Amino acid sequence: MRIPGVWQWLPGIVTARLQELVNWGRANSLWYLLFGLACCAIEMMAAGGTRTDLDRIGSVFRASPRQADLMIVSGTVTEKMAPVVKTLYDQMAEPKFVVSMGACATNGGPYYQGYNVVDGVDKIIPVDVYVAGCPPRPEALVHAILKLQDKVRRIGVAHEA
Ligand code: SF4
């Protein structure tokens, strides 16, 4: 019996590579860990707000690193906070991804070579996407997550040139 509605226009069998299906699911559900380090965190919170609304691209915040697969490093990484950032990263489940948001997280920004500032969070954890600016606008963070989605979709999938 045919089910009425849109289903009658779809084929009975759809083929896809498992890796691409998994990547599709992961790319569209990048849940980010809710923590902020400095002023960039305000822009991150704004990105989750009604104007840019990260939820619509599948990114919602989680208050536990064990339920998050995206770390947005939003702000200055001080020497004091660096071990905490590393611990939170280690507690996240694989596969996990990192966005370095703003000049401070990327290379220390205005505090470059300051005695108490790590000159780039990539000195302690691997970074997938960097966002320029001081501070970057929420739209820039949305763009970075869309770029990360592209990257996640390509994991383990060979593309023809
Ligand atoms: S990059 Fe600018 S806005 Fe962001 S944490 Fe550093 S000083 Fe603040």
CSV table of N, CA and C and ligand atoms in Angstrom, one decimal:
chain,number,residue,atom,x,y,z
A,1,MET,N,0.8,-1.2,0.0
A,1,MET,CA,0.0,0.0,0.0
A,1,MET,C,0.9,1.2,0.0
A,2,ARG,N,0.6,2.2,-0.8
A,2,ARG,CA,1.3,3.4,-0.9
A,2,ARG,C,0.9,4.4,0.2
A,3,ILE,N,1.9,5.0,0.9
A,3,ILE,CA,1.5,6.0,1.9
A,3,ILE,C,1.3,7.3,1.2
A,4,PRO,N,0.2,7.9,1.4
A,4,PRO,CA,0.0,9.2,0.8
A,4,PRO,C,0.9,10.3,1.3
A,5,GLY,N,1.1,11.3,0.5
A,5,GLY,CA,1.9,12.4,0.9
A,5,GLY,C,3.2,12.4,0.2
A,6,VAL,N,4.2,13.1,0.8
A,6,VAL,CA,5.5,13.3,0.1
A,6,VAL,C,6.2,12.0,-0.2
A,7,TRP,N,5.9,11.0,0.7
A,7,TRP,CA,6.6,9.7,0.6
A,7,TRP,C,6.4,9.0,-0.7
A,8,GLN,N,5.3,9.3,-1.4
A,8,GLN,CA,5.1,8.6,-2.7
A,8,GLN,C,6.1,9.1,-3.8
A,9,TRP,N,6.7,10.2,-3.5
A,9,TRP,CA,7.7,10.7,-4.5
A,9,TRP,C,9.1,10.3,-4.2
A,10,LEU,N,9.3,9.6,-3.1
A,10,LEU,CA,10.7,9.2,-2.7
A,10,LEU,C,10.9,7.7,-3.1
A,11,PRO,N,12.1,7.4,-3.5
A,11,PRO,CA,12.4,6.0,-3.8
A,11,PRO,C,12.3,5.1,-2.6
A,12,GLY,N,12.1,3.8,-2.8
A,12,GLY,CA,12.0,2.9,-1.7
A,12,GLY,C,13.3,2.6,-1.0
A,13,ILE,N,14.4,2.8,-1.7
A,13,ILE,CA,15.7,2.5,-1.2
A,13,ILE,C,16.6,3.8,-1.4
A,14,VAL,N,17.3,4.2,-0.4
A,14,VAL,CA,18.2,5.3,-0.6
A,14,VAL,C,19.6,4.8,-0.1
A,15,THR,N,20.6,5.0,-1.0
A,15,THR,CA,21.9,4.5,-0.6
A,15,THR,C,22.8,5.7,-0.2
A,16,ALA,N,23.7,5.4,0.7
A,16,ALA,CA,24.6,6.5,1.2
A,16,ALA,C,25.8,5.8,1.9
A,17,ARG,N,26.9,6.4,1.9
A,17,ARG,CA,28.1,5.8,2.6
A,17,ARG,C,27.9,6.1,4.1
A,18,LEU,N,28.2,5.1,4.9
A,18,LEU,CA,27.9,5.3,6.4
A,18,LEU,C,28.7,6.4,6.9
A,19,GLN,N,30.0,6.6,6.4
A,19,GLN,CA,30.8,7.7,6.9
A,19,GLN,C,30.2,9.0,6.7
A,20,GLU,N,29.6,9.2,5.5
A,20,GLU,CA,29.0,10.4,5.1
A,20,GLU,C,27.7,10.7,6.0
A,21,LEU,N,27.0,9.6,6.3
A,21,LEU,CA,25.8,9.8,7.2
A,21,LEU,C,26.2,10.2,8.6
A,22,VAL,N,27.3,9.5,9.1
A,22,VAL,CA,27.8,9.9,10.4
A,22,VAL,C,28.2,11.3,10.4
A,23,ASN,N,29.0,11.7,9.4
A,23,ASN,CA,29.5,13.1,9.3
A,23,ASN,C,28.4,14.1,9.2
A,24,TRP,N,27.3,13.7,8.5
A,24,TRP,CA,26.2,14.6,8.4
A,24,TRP,C,25.5,14.9,9.7
A,25,GLY,N,25.4,13.8,10.5
A,25,GLY,CA,24.8,13.9,11.8
A,25,GLY,C,25.7,14.8,12.8
A,26,ARG,N,27.0,14.5,12.7
A,26,ARG,CA,27.9,15.2,13.6
A,26,ARG,C,28.0,16.7,13.2
A,27,ALA,N,28.1,17.0,11.9
A,27,ALA,CA,28.2,18.4,11.4
A,27,ALA,C,27.0,19.2,11.8
A,28,ASN,N,25.8,18.6,11.9
A,28,ASN,CA,24.6,19.4,12.1
A,28,ASN,C,24.2,19.3,13.6
A,29,SER,N,25.1,18.8,14.5
A,29,SER,CA,24.8,18.8,15.9
A,29,SER,C,26.1,19.1,16.7
A,30,LEU,N,26.7,20.2,16.3
A,30,LEU,CA,27.9,20.6,17.1
A,30,LEU,C,27.5,21.3,18.3
A,31,TRP,N,27.5,20.6,19.4
A,31,TRP,CA,27.0,21.2,20.7
A,31,TRP,C,28.2,21.8,21.4
A,32,TYR,N,28.1,23.0,21.8
A,32,TYR,CA,29.3,23.7,22.3
A,32,TYR,C,29.2,23.8,23.9
A,33,LEU,N,30.4,23.7,24.4
A,33,LEU,CA,30.6,23.8,25.9
A,33,LEU,C,30.4,25.3,26.3
A,34,LEU,N,29.5,25.5,27.2
A,34,LEU,CA,29.2,26.9,27.7
A,34,LEU,C,30.2,27.3,28.7
A,35,PHE,N,31.2,28.0,28.3
A,35,PHE,CA,32.1,28.7,29.2
A,35,PHE,C,32.8,29.8,28.5
A,36,GLY,N,33.1,30.9,29.2
A,36,GLY,CA,33.7,32.0,28.6
A,36,GLY,C,34.9,32.4,29.4
A,37,LEU,N,35.9,33.1,28.7
A,37,LEU,CA,37.1,33.5,29.4
A,37,LEU,C,37.2,35.0,29.5
A,38,ALA,N,36.6,35.7,28.6
A,38,ALA,CA,36.8,37.2,28.7
A,38,ALA,C,35.7,37.8,27.8
A,39,CYS,N,35.9,39.0,27.4
A,39,CYS,CA,34.9,39.8,26.7
A,39,CYS,C,34.3,39.1,25.4
A,40,CYS,N,35.1,38.3,24.7
A,40,CYS,CA,34.6,37.6,23.6
A,40,CYS,C,33.5,36.7,23.9
A,41,ALA,N,33.4,36.3,25.2
A,41,ALA,CA,32.3,35.4,25.6
A,41,ALA,C,31.0,36.1,25.5
A,42,ILE,N,30.9,37.4,25.6
A,42,ILE,CA,29.7,38.2,25.5
A,42,ILE,C,29.2,38.0,24.0
A,43,GLU,N,30.2,38.1,23.1
A,43,GLU,CA,29.8,37.9,21.7
A,43,GLU,C,29.3,36.5,21.4
A,44,MET,N,30.0,35.5,22.1
A,44,MET,CA,29.5,34.1,21.9
A,44,MET,C,28.1,34.0,22.4
A,45,MET,N,27.8,34.6,23.6
A,45,MET,CA,26.4,34.5,24.1
A,45,MET,C,25.4,35.2,23.2
A,46,ALA,N,25.9,36.3,22.6
A,46,ALA,CA,25.0,37.0,21.6
A,46,ALA,C,24.8,36.1,20.4
A,47,ALA,N,25.8,35.3,20.0
A,47,ALA,CA,25.6,34.4,18.8
A,47,ALA,C,24.5,33.4,19.1
A,48,GLY,N,24.4,33.0,20.4
A,48,GLY,CA,23.4,32.0,20.7
A,48,GLY,C,22.0,32.7,20.9
A,49,GLY,N,22.0,34.0,20.9
A,49,GLY,CA,20.7,34.7,21.1
A,49,GLY,C,19.8,34.7,19.9
A,50,THR,N,18.8,35.6,20.0
A,50,THR,CA,17.7,35.5,19.0
A,50,THR,C,18.2,36.0,17.6
A,51,ARG,N,19.1,37.0,17.6
A,51,ARG,CA,19.5,37.6,16.3
A,51,ARG,C,20.2,36.6,15.3
A,52,THR,N,21.2,36.0,15.8
A,52,THR,CA,21.9,35.0,15.0
A,52,THR,C,21.5,33.6,15.2
A,53,ASP,N,21.1,33.3,16.5
A,53,ASP,CA,20.5,32.0,16.8
A,53,ASP,C,21.2,30.8,16.3
A,54,LEU,N,22.2,30.4,17.1
A,54,LEU,CA,23.0,29.2,16.7
A,54,LEU,C,22.2,27.9,16.7
A,55,ASP,N,21.1,27.9,17.4
A,55,ASP,CA,20.2,26.7,17.4
A,55,ASP,C,19.8,26.3,16.0
A,56,ARG,N,19.6,27.3,15.1
A,56,ARG,CA,19.1,26.9,13.8
A,56,ARG,C,20.1,26.2,12.9
A,57,ILE,N,21.4,26.3,13.3
A,57,ILE,CA,22.4,25.4,12.6
A,57,ILE,C,22.8,24.2,13.4
A,58,GLY,N,22.0,23.9,14.4
A,58,GLY,CA,22.2,22.7,15.1
A,58,GLY,C,23.1,22.8,16.3
A,59,SER,N,23.6,24.0,16.6
A,59,SER,CA,24.5,24.2,17.8
A,59,SER,C,23.8,24.7,19.0
A,60,VAL,N,23.7,23.9,20.0
A,60,VAL,CA,23.1,24.3,21.3
A,60,VAL,C,24.2,24.2,22.4
A,61,PHE,N,24.1,25.0,23.4
A,61,PHE,CA,25.1,24.9,24.5
A,61,PHE,C,24.8,23.8,25.4
A,62,ARG,N,25.9,23.2,26.0
A,62,ARG,CA,25.8,22.2,27.0
A,62,ARG,C,26.7,22.7,28.2
A,63,ALA,N,26.2,22.4,29.4
A,63,ALA,CA,26.9,22.9,30.6
A,63,ALA,C,27.9,21.9,31.1
A,64,SER,N,28.0,20.7,30.4
A,64,SER,CA,29.0,19.7,30.8
A,64,SER,C,29.9,19.4,29.6
A,65,PRO,N,31.2,19.3,29.8
A,65,PRO,CA,32.1,18.9,28.7
A,65,PRO,C,31.8,17.5,28.2
A,66,ARG,N,31.2,16.6,29.0
A,66,ARG,CA,30.9,15.3,28.6
A,66,ARG,C,29.8,15.2,27.6
A,67,GLN,N,29.0,16.3,27.5
A,67,GLN,CA,27.9,16.3,26.5
A,67,GLN,C,28.2,17.3,25.4
A,68,ALA,N,29.4,17.8,25.3
A,68,ALA,CA,29.8,18.8,24.3
A,68,ALA,C,30.8,18.2,23.4
A,69,ASP,N,30.7,18.6,22.1
A,69,ASP,CA,31.8,18.2,21.1
A,69,ASP,C,32.4,19.4,20.5
A,70,LEU,N,32.1,20.6,20.9
A,70,LEU,CA,32.7,21.8,20.4
A,70,LEU,C,33.1,22.7,21.5
A,71,MET,N,34.4,23.1,21.5
A,71,MET,CA,34.8,24.1,22.5
A,71,MET,C,35.1,25.4,21.8
A,72,ILE,N,34.4,26.4,22.2
A,72,ILE,CA,34.6,27.7,21.6
A,72,ILE,C,35.5,28.5,22.7
A,73,VAL,N,36.7,28.7,22.4
A,73,VAL,CA,37.6,29.4,23.3
A,73,VAL,C,37.4,30.9,23.1
A,74,SER,N,36.6,31.5,23.9
A,74,SER,CA,36.2,32.9,23.7
A,74,SER,C,36.8,33.8,24.8
A,75,GLY,N,38.0,34.2,24.5
A,75,GLY,CA,38.6,35.2,25.4
A,75,GLY,C,40.1,34.9,25.7
A,76,THR,N,40.7,35.7,26.5
A,76,THR,CA,42.1,35.6,26.9
A,76,THR,C,42.4,34.3,27.7
A,77,VAL,N,43.3,33.5,27.2
A,77,VAL,CA,43.7,32.3,28.0
A,77,VAL,C,44.9,32.7,28.9
A,78,THR,N,44.7,32.9,30.1
A,78,THR,CA,45.8,33.2,31.1
A,78,THR,C,46.5,32.0,31.5
A,79,GLU,N,47.7,32.1,32.0
A,79,GLU,CA,48.5,31.0,32.5
A,79,GLU,C,47.7,30.3,33.6
A,80,LYS,N,46.9,31.0,34.3
A,80,LYS,CA,46.2,30.4,35.4
A,80,LYS,C,45.0,29.5,34.9
A,81,MET,N,44.4,30.0,33.8
A,81,MET,CA,43.2,29.3,33.3
A,81,MET,C,43.6,28.1,32.3
A,82,ALA,N,44.9,28.2,31.8
A,82,ALA,CA,45.3,27.2,30.8
A,82,ALA,C,45.1,25.8,31.2
A,83,PRO,N,45.5,25.4,32.5
A,83,PRO,CA,45.3,24.0,32.9
A,83,PRO,C,43.8,23.6,32.9
A,84,VAL,N,42.9,24.6,33.3
A,84,VAL,CA,41.5,24.4,33.4
A,84,VAL,C,40.9,24.1,32.0
A,85,VAL,N,41.4,24.9,31.0
A,85,VAL,CA,40.9,24.8,29.6
A,85,VAL,C,41.3,23.4,29.1
A,86,LYS,N,42.6,23.0,29.4
A,86,LYS,CA,43.1,21.7,29.0
A,86,LYS,C,42.3,20.5,29.6
A,87,THR,N,41.9,20.7,30.9
A,87,THR,CA,41.2,19.6,31.6
A,87,THR,C,39.8,19.5,31.0
A,88,LEU,N,39.1,20.7,30.7
A,88,LEU,CA,37.8,20.6,30.1
A,88,LEU,C,37.9,20.0,28.7
A,89,TYR,N,38.9,20.3,28.0
A,89,TYR,CA,39.1,19.7,26.6
A,89,TYR,C,39.2,18.2,26.8
A,90,ASP,N,40.0,17.8,27.7
A,90,ASP,CA,40.3,16.3,27.9
A,90,ASP,C,39.0,15.6,28.3
A,91,GLN,N,38.1,16.3,29.0
A,91,GLN,CA,36.9,15.6,29.5
A,91,GLN,C,35.8,15.5,28.4
A,92,MET,N,36.0,16.2,27.3
A,92,MET,CA,35.0,16.1,26.2
A,92,MET,C,35.2,14.8,25.4
A,93,ALA,N,34.1,14.2,24.9
A,93,ALA,CA,34.2,12.9,24.2
A,93,ALA,C,34.7,13.1,22.8
A,94,GLU,N,35.4,12.1,22.3
A,94,GLU,CA,35.8,12.2,20.8
A,94,GLU,C,34.6,11.9,19.9
A,95,PRO,N,34.6,12.4,18.7
A,95,PRO,CA,35.5,13.4,18.2
A,95,PRO,C,35.1,14.8,18.7
A,96,LYS,N,36.1,15.6,18.9
A,96,LYS,CA,35.8,16.9,19.5
A,96,LYS,C,36.6,18.0,18.7
A,97,PHE,N,36.0,19.2,18.7
A,97,PHE,CA,36.5,20.2,17.8
A,97,PHE,C,36.7,21.5,18.6
A,98,VAL,N,37.6,22.4,18.1
A,98,VAL,CA,37.8,23.6,18.9
A,98,VAL,C,37.8,24.8,17.9
A,99,VAL,N,37.1,25.9,18.3
A,99,VAL,CA,37.1,27.1,17.6
A,99,VAL,C,37.9,28.2,18.5
A,100,SER,N,38.9,28.8,17.9
A,100,SER,CA,39.6,29.8,18.7
A,100,SER,C,39.0,31.1,18.3
A,101,MET,N,38.2,31.8,19.2
A,101,MET,CA,37.4,32.9,18.9
A,101,MET,C,38.2,34.2,19.4
A,102,GLY,N,38.6,35.0,18.4
A,102,GLY,CA,39.1,36.3,18.7
A,102,GLY,C,40.6,36.3,18.8
A,103,ALA,N,41.2,37.5,18.8
A,103,ALA,CA,42.6,37.7,18.8
A,103,ALA,C,43.3,37.1,20.1
A,104,CYS,N,42.7,37.3,21.2
A,104,CYS,CA,43.3,36.8,22.5
A,104,CYS,C,43.5,35.3,22.4
A,105,ALA,N,42.4,34.6,22.1
A,105,ALA,CA,42.5,33.1,22.1
A,105,ALA,C,43.5,32.6,21.0
A,106,THR,N,43.6,33.4,19.9
A,106,THR,CA,44.4,33.0,18.8
A,106,THR,C,45.9,33.2,19.0
A,107,ASN,N,46.3,34.4,19.5
A,107,ASN,CA,47.7,34.7,19.8
A,107,ASN,C,48.0,35.6,20.9
A,108,GLY,N,47.0,35.8,21.8
A,108,GLY,CA,47.2,36.7,22.9
A,108,GLY,C,46.6,38.0,22.7
A,109,GLY,N,46.4,38.4,21.5
A,109,GLY,CA,45.8,39.7,21.1
A,109,GLY,C,46.5,40.9,21.7
A,110,PRO,N,45.7,41.8,22.4
A,110,PRO,CA,46.4,42.9,23.0
A,110,PRO,C,47.3,42.6,24.1
A,111,TYR,N,47.3,41.4,24.6
A,111,TYR,CA,48.2,41.0,25.7
A,111,TYR,C,49.3,40.1,25.2
A,112,TYR,N,49.6,40.2,23.9
A,112,TYR,CA,50.6,39.3,23.3
A,112,TYR,C,51.9,39.5,24.1
A,113,GLN,N,52.5,38.4,24.4
A,113,GLN,CA,53.7,38.3,25.2
A,113,GLN,C,53.6,38.9,26.6
A,114,GLY,N,52.4,39.0,27.1
A,114,GLY,CA,52.2,39.4,28.5
A,114,GLY,C,52.7,38.3,29.4
A,115,TYR,N,53.1,38.6,30.6
A,115,TYR,CA,53.7,37.7,31.5
A,115,TYR,C,52.8,36.6,31.9
A,116,ASN,N,51.4,36.9,31.9
A,116,ASN,CA,50.5,35.9,32.4
A,116,ASN,C,49.5,35.4,31.4
A,117,VAL,N,49.8,35.6,30.1
A,117,VAL,CA,48.9,35.2,29.0
A,117,VAL,C,49.6,34.2,28.1
A,118,VAL,N,48.8,33.1,27.8
A,118,VAL,CA,49.2,32.1,26.8
A,118,VAL,C,49.0,32.8,25.4
A,119,ASP,N,50.1,32.8,24.6
A,119,ASP,CA,50.1,33.4,23.3
A,119,ASP,C,49.5,32.4,22.2
A,120,GLY,N,48.2,32.1,22.5
A,120,GLY,CA,47.5,31.2,21.5
A,120,GLY,C,47.1,29.9,22.2
A,121,VAL,N,45.8,29.7,22.2
A,121,VAL,CA,45.3,28.5,22.8
A,121,VAL,C,45.8,27.2,22.1
A,122,ASP,N,46.3,27.3,20.9
A,122,ASP,CA,46.8,26.2,20.2
A,122,ASP,C,48.2,25.7,20.8
A,123,LYS,N,48.6,26.4,21.7
A,123,LYS,CA,49.8,25.9,22.5
A,123,LYS,C,49.5,24.8,23.4
A,124,ILE,N,48.2,24.7,23.8
A,124,ILE,CA,47.8,23.7,24.8
A,124,ILE,C,46.7,22.7,24.2
A,125,ILE,N,45.9,23.1,23.2
A,125,ILE,CA,45.0,22.2,22.6
A,125,ILE,C,44.9,22.4,21.1
A,126,PRO,N,44.6,21.4,20.3
A,126,PRO,CA,44.5,21.6,18.8
A,126,PRO,C,43.3,22.5,18.4
A,127,VAL,N,43.5,23.4,17.5
A,127,VAL,CA,42.4,24.3,17.0
A,127,VAL,C,42.0,23.9,15.6
A,128,ASP,N,40.7,23.9,15.3
A,128,ASP,CA,40.2,23.6,14.0
A,128,ASP,C,39.9,24.8,13.2
A,129,VAL,N,39.3,25.8,13.8
A,129,VAL,CA,39.0,27.1,13.1
A,129,VAL,C,39.3,28.3,13.9
A,130,TYR,N,39.9,29.3,13.3
A,130,TYR,CA,40.3,30.5,14.0
A,130,TYR,C,39.3,31.6,13.5
A,131,VAL,N,38.9,32.5,14.5
A,131,VAL,CA,38.1,33.6,14.1
A,131,VAL,C,38.9,34.9,14.4
A,132,ALA,N,39.0,35.7,13.4
A,132,ALA,CA,39.7,37.0,13.6
A,132,ALA,C,38.9,38.0,14.3
A,133,GLY,N,39.5,39.0,14.9
A,133,GLY,CA,38.8,40.2,15.4
A,133,GLY,C,39.0,40.4,16.9
A,134,CYS,N,38.7,41.6,17.3
A,134,CYS,CA,38.7,41.9,18.8
A,134,CYS,C,37.7,43.0,19.1
A,135,PRO,N,36.5,42.5,19.5
A,135,PRO,CA,36.0,41.1,19.4
A,135,PRO,C,35.4,40.8,18.1
A,136,PRO,N,35.4,39.5,17.7
A,136,PRO,CA,34.6,39.1,16.5
A,136,PRO,C,33.1,39.3,16.7
A,137,ARG,N,32.4,39.7,15.7
A,137,ARG,CA,31.0,39.8,15.8
A,137,ARG,C,30.3,38.4,15.9
A,138,PRO,N,29.1,38.3,16.4
A,138,PRO,CA,28.5,37.0,16.4
A,138,PRO,C,28.4,36.3,15.1
A,139,GLU,N,28.2,37.2,14.0
A,139,GLU,CA,28.1,36.6,12.7
A,139,GLU,C,29.4,35.9,12.3
A,140,ALA,N,30.5,36.4,12.7
A,140,ALA,CA,31.8,35.8,12.5
A,140,ALA,C,31.9,34.4,13.1
A,141,LEU,N,31.4,34.3,14.3
A,141,LEU,CA,31.4,33.0,15.0
A,141,LEU,C,30.5,32.0,14.3
A,142,VAL,N,29.3,32.5,13.8
A,142,VAL,CA,28.4,31.6,13.0
A,142,VAL,C,29.1,31.1,11.8
A,143,HIS,N,29.8,32.1,11.1
A,143,HIS,CA,30.6,31.7,9.9
A,143,HIS,C,31.7,30.6,10.2
A,144,ALA,N,32.3,30.8,11.4
A,144,ALA,CA,33.3,29.8,11.8
A,144,ALA,C,32.7,28.4,12.0
A,145,ILE,N,31.5,28.4,12.6
A,145,ILE,CA,30.9,27.1,12.9
A,145,ILE,C,30.4,26.5,11.5
A,146,LEU,N,30.0,27.3,10.6
A,146,LEU,CA,29.6,26.8,9.3
A,146,LEU,C,30.9,26.2,8.6
A,147,LYS,N,32.0,26.9,8.7
A,147,LYS,CA,33.3,26.3,8.2
A,147,LYS,C,33.6,25.0,8.8
A,148,LEU,N,33.4,25.0,10.1
A,148,LEU,CA,33.7,23.7,10.9
A,148,LEU,C,32.8,22.6,10.4
A,149,GLN,N,31.6,22.9,10.1
A,149,GLN,CA,30.6,21.9,9.6
A,149,GLN,C,31.2,21.4,8.3
A,150,ASP,N,31.7,22.2,7.4
A,150,ASP,CA,32.2,21.8,6.1
A,150,ASP,C,33.4,20.8,6.4
A,151,LYS,N,34.2,21.1,7.4
A,151,LYS,CA,35.4,20.3,7.7
A,151,LYS,C,34.9,18.9,8.3
A,152,VAL,N,33.9,18.9,9.1
A,152,VAL,CA,33.4,17.7,9.7
A,152,VAL,C,32.8,16.8,8.6
A,153,ARG,N,32.1,17.4,7.6
A,153,ARG,CA,31.5,16.6,6.6
A,153,ARG,C,32.6,15.9,5.7
A,154,ARG,N,33.8,16.4,5.7
A,154,ARG,CA,34.9,15.8,4.9
A,154,ARG,C,35.7,14.7,5.6
A,155,ILE,N,35.4,14.5,6.9
A,155,ILE,CA,36.3,13.6,7.7
A,155,ILE,C,36.1,12.2,7.1
A,156,GLY,N,37.3,11.6,6.8
A,156,GLY,CA,37.3,10.2,6.3
A,156,GLY,C,36.7,10.0,5.0
A,157,VAL,N,36.3,11.1,4.3
A,157,VAL,CA,35.7,10.9,2.9
A,157,VAL,C,36.7,11.5,1.9
A,158,ALA,N,37.1,10.6,1.0
A,158,ALA,CA,38.0,11.0,-0.1
A,158,ALA,C,37.2,11.8,-1.2
A,159,HIS,N,37.6,12.9,-1.6
A,159,HIS,CA,37.0,13.7,-2.6
A,159,HIS,C,37.7,13.6,-3.9
A,160,GLU,N,37.0,13.6,-5.0
A,160,GLU,CA,37.6,13.6,-6.3
A,160,GLU,C,38.0,15.0,-6.6
A,161,ALA,N,39.2,15.1,-7.2
A,161,ALA,CA,39.7,16.5,-7.5
A,161,ALA,C,38.9,17.1,-8.7
B,1,SF4,S1,40.0,39.5,21.6
B,1,SF4,FE1,39.4,41.5,22.3
B,1,SF4,S2,37.2,41.2,22.8
B,1,SF4,FE2,38.1,39.2,22.7
B,1,SF4,S3,38.8,38.6,24.8
B,1,SF4,FE3,40.5,39.6,23.8
B,1,SF4,S4,40.4,41.8,24.3
B,1,SF4,FE4,38.4,40.9,24.7
